Amino acid sequence: MAAALKDLVEGIARSIVDHPAEVLVTETGGDQVTTLALRVAPADLGRVIGKQGRTARSIRTLLTAAALKANRRVSLEIVEDR
């Protein structure tokens, strides 16, 4: 089920950004929580975060709803590569 959550985040991010080929979602599994790290092109970082973080918050809300349905706990980190 974690792969489906990863695909969900990747699909949402690819539909938002200008450079969809540079979207990368990595998964780090823990005992309690699975962490998904979202990396996008530096030019697309603002698109993924959105004004006052609204887009990022919406992605996290959708991810949380899908994770609850699968009885999992998932967190999303948006990683800025410099």
mmCIF file of C-alpha atoms in Angstrom:
data_model
loop_
_atom_site.group_PDB
_atom_site.id
_atom_site.type_symbol
_atom_site.label_atom_id
_atom_site.label_comp_id
_atom_site.label_asym_id
_atom_site.label_seq_id
_atom_site.Cartn_x
_atom_site.Cartn_y
_atom_site.Cartn_z
ATOM 1 C CA MET A 1 0.000 0.000 0.000
ATOM 2 C CA ALA A 2 2.946 2.327 0.572
ATOM 3 C CA ALA A 3 3.694 2.142 -3.150
ATOM 4 C CA ALA A 4 0.195 3.402 -3.897
ATOM 5 C CA LEU A 5 0.685 6.348 -1.539
ATOM 6 C CA LYS A 6 4.020 7.082 -3.180
ATOM 7 C CA ASP A 7 2.358 6.980 -6.614
ATOM 8 C CA LEU A 8 -0.378 9.311 -5.368
ATOM 9 C CA VAL A 9 2.106 11.985 -4.268
ATOM 10 C CA GLU A 10 4.151 11.563 -7.438
ATOM 11 C CA GLY A 11 1.077 11.911 -9.660
ATOM 12 C CA ILE A 12 -0.134 15.032 -7.897
ATOM 13 C CA ALA A 13 3.308 16.641 -8.020
ATOM 14 C CA ARG A 14 3.817 15.802 -11.714
ATOM 15 C CA SER A 15 0.499 17.447 -12.591
ATOM 16 C CA ILE A 16 1.465 20.686 -10.804
ATOM 17 C CA VAL A 17 5.068 21.304 -11.877
ATOM 18 C CA ASP A 18 6.595 22.559 -15.137
ATOM 19 C CA HIS A 19 9.323 19.865 -15.136
ATOM 20 C CA PRO A 20 7.510 16.576 -14.376
ATOM 21 C CA ALA A 21 10.536 14.460 -15.313
ATOM 22 C CA GLU A 22 12.421 15.860 -12.319
ATOM 23 C CA VAL A 23 9.837 14.785 -9.725
ATOM 24 C CA LEU A 24 11.249 12.170 -7.361
ATOM 25 C CA VAL A 25 9.504 10.603 -4.383
ATOM 26 C CA THR A 26 11.550 8.438 -2.023
ATOM 27 C CA GLU A 27 10.162 6.313 0.774
ATOM 28 C CA THR A 28 11.702 5.757 4.185
ATOM 29 C CA GLY A 29 9.898 3.149 6.210
ATOM 30 C CA GLY A 30 9.902 3.175 9.969
ATOM 31 C CA ASP A 31 8.187 1.122 12.642
ATOM 32 C CA GLN A 32 5.401 3.619 13.247
ATOM 33 C CA VAL A 33 5.470 6.107 10.369
ATOM 34 C CA THR A 34 6.403 5.944 6.698
ATOM 35 C CA THR A 35 8.071 9.122 5.469
ATOM 36 C CA LEU A 36 7.822 10.209 1.858
ATOM 37 C CA ALA A 37 10.364 12.770 0.614
ATOM 38 C CA LEU A 38 9.304 14.806 -2.417
ATOM 39 C CA ARG A 39 12.022 16.378 -4.568
ATOM 40 C CA VAL A 40 11.257 18.678 -7.510
ATOM 41 C CA ALA A 41 13.273 21.021 -9.720
ATOM 42 C CA PRO A 42 14.322 24.198 -7.865
ATOM 43 C CA ALA A 43 12.166 26.288 -10.210
ATOM 44 C CA ASP A 44 9.086 24.218 -9.284
ATOM 45 C CA LEU A 45 9.510 24.350 -5.519
ATOM 46 C CA GLY A 46 7.178 27.330 -5.181
ATOM 47 C CA ARG A 47 4.492 25.580 -7.213
ATOM 48 C CA VAL A 48 4.542 22.549 -4.918
ATOM 49 C CA ILE A 49 4.484 24.611 -1.734
ATOM 50 C CA GLY A 50 1.953 27.191 -2.949
ATOM 51 C CA LYS A 51 0.926 30.484 -1.403
ATOM 52 C CA GLN A 52 1.325 30.294 2.368
ATOM 53 C CA GLY A 53 1.844 26.529 2.032
ATOM 54 C CA ARG A 54 -1.695 25.835 0.881
ATOM 55 C CA THR A 55 -0.755 23.429 -1.909
ATOM 56 C CA ALA A 56 1.611 21.459 0.326
ATOM 57 C CA ARG A 57 -1.052 21.311 3.028
ATOM 58 C CA SER A 58 -3.606 20.031 0.502
ATOM 59 C CA ILE A 59 -1.239 17.312 -0.721
ATOM 60 C CA ARG A 60 -0.619 16.270 2.890
ATOM 61 C CA THR A 61 -4.370 16.177 3.568
ATOM 62 C CA LEU A 62 -4.997 13.890 0.589
ATOM 63 C CA LEU A 63 -2.079 11.691 1.602
ATOM 64 C CA THR A 64 -3.331 11.434 5.181
ATOM 65 C CA ALA A 65 -6.835 10.490 4.012
ATOM 66 C CA ALA A 66 -5.475 7.756 1.741
ATOM 67 C CA ALA A 67 -3.171 6.495 4.509
ATOM 68 C CA LEU A 68 -6.016 6.317 7.040
ATOM 69 C CA LYS A 69 -7.977 4.165 4.651
ATOM 70 C CA ALA A 70 -4.984 1.801 4.541
ATOM 71 C CA ASN A 71 -4.466 1.935 8.352
ATOM 72 C CA ARG A 72 -1.028 3.520 7.969
ATOM 73 C CA ARG A 73 0.669 6.679 9.203
ATOM 74 C CA VAL A 74 2.501 8.687 6.568
ATOM 75 C CA SER A 75 4.309 12.010 6.627
ATOM 76 C CA LEU A 76 5.390 14.081 3.637
ATOM 77 C CA GLU A 77 8.582 16.120 3.499
ATOM 78 C CA ILE A 78 9.243 18.519 0.651
ATOM 79 C CA VAL A 79 13.008 18.516 0.216
ATOM 80 C CA GLU A 80 14.867 21.490 -1.183
ATOM 81 C CA ASP A 81 18.048 20.541 -3.027
ATOM 82 C CA ARG A 82 20.592 23.302 -3.364
#
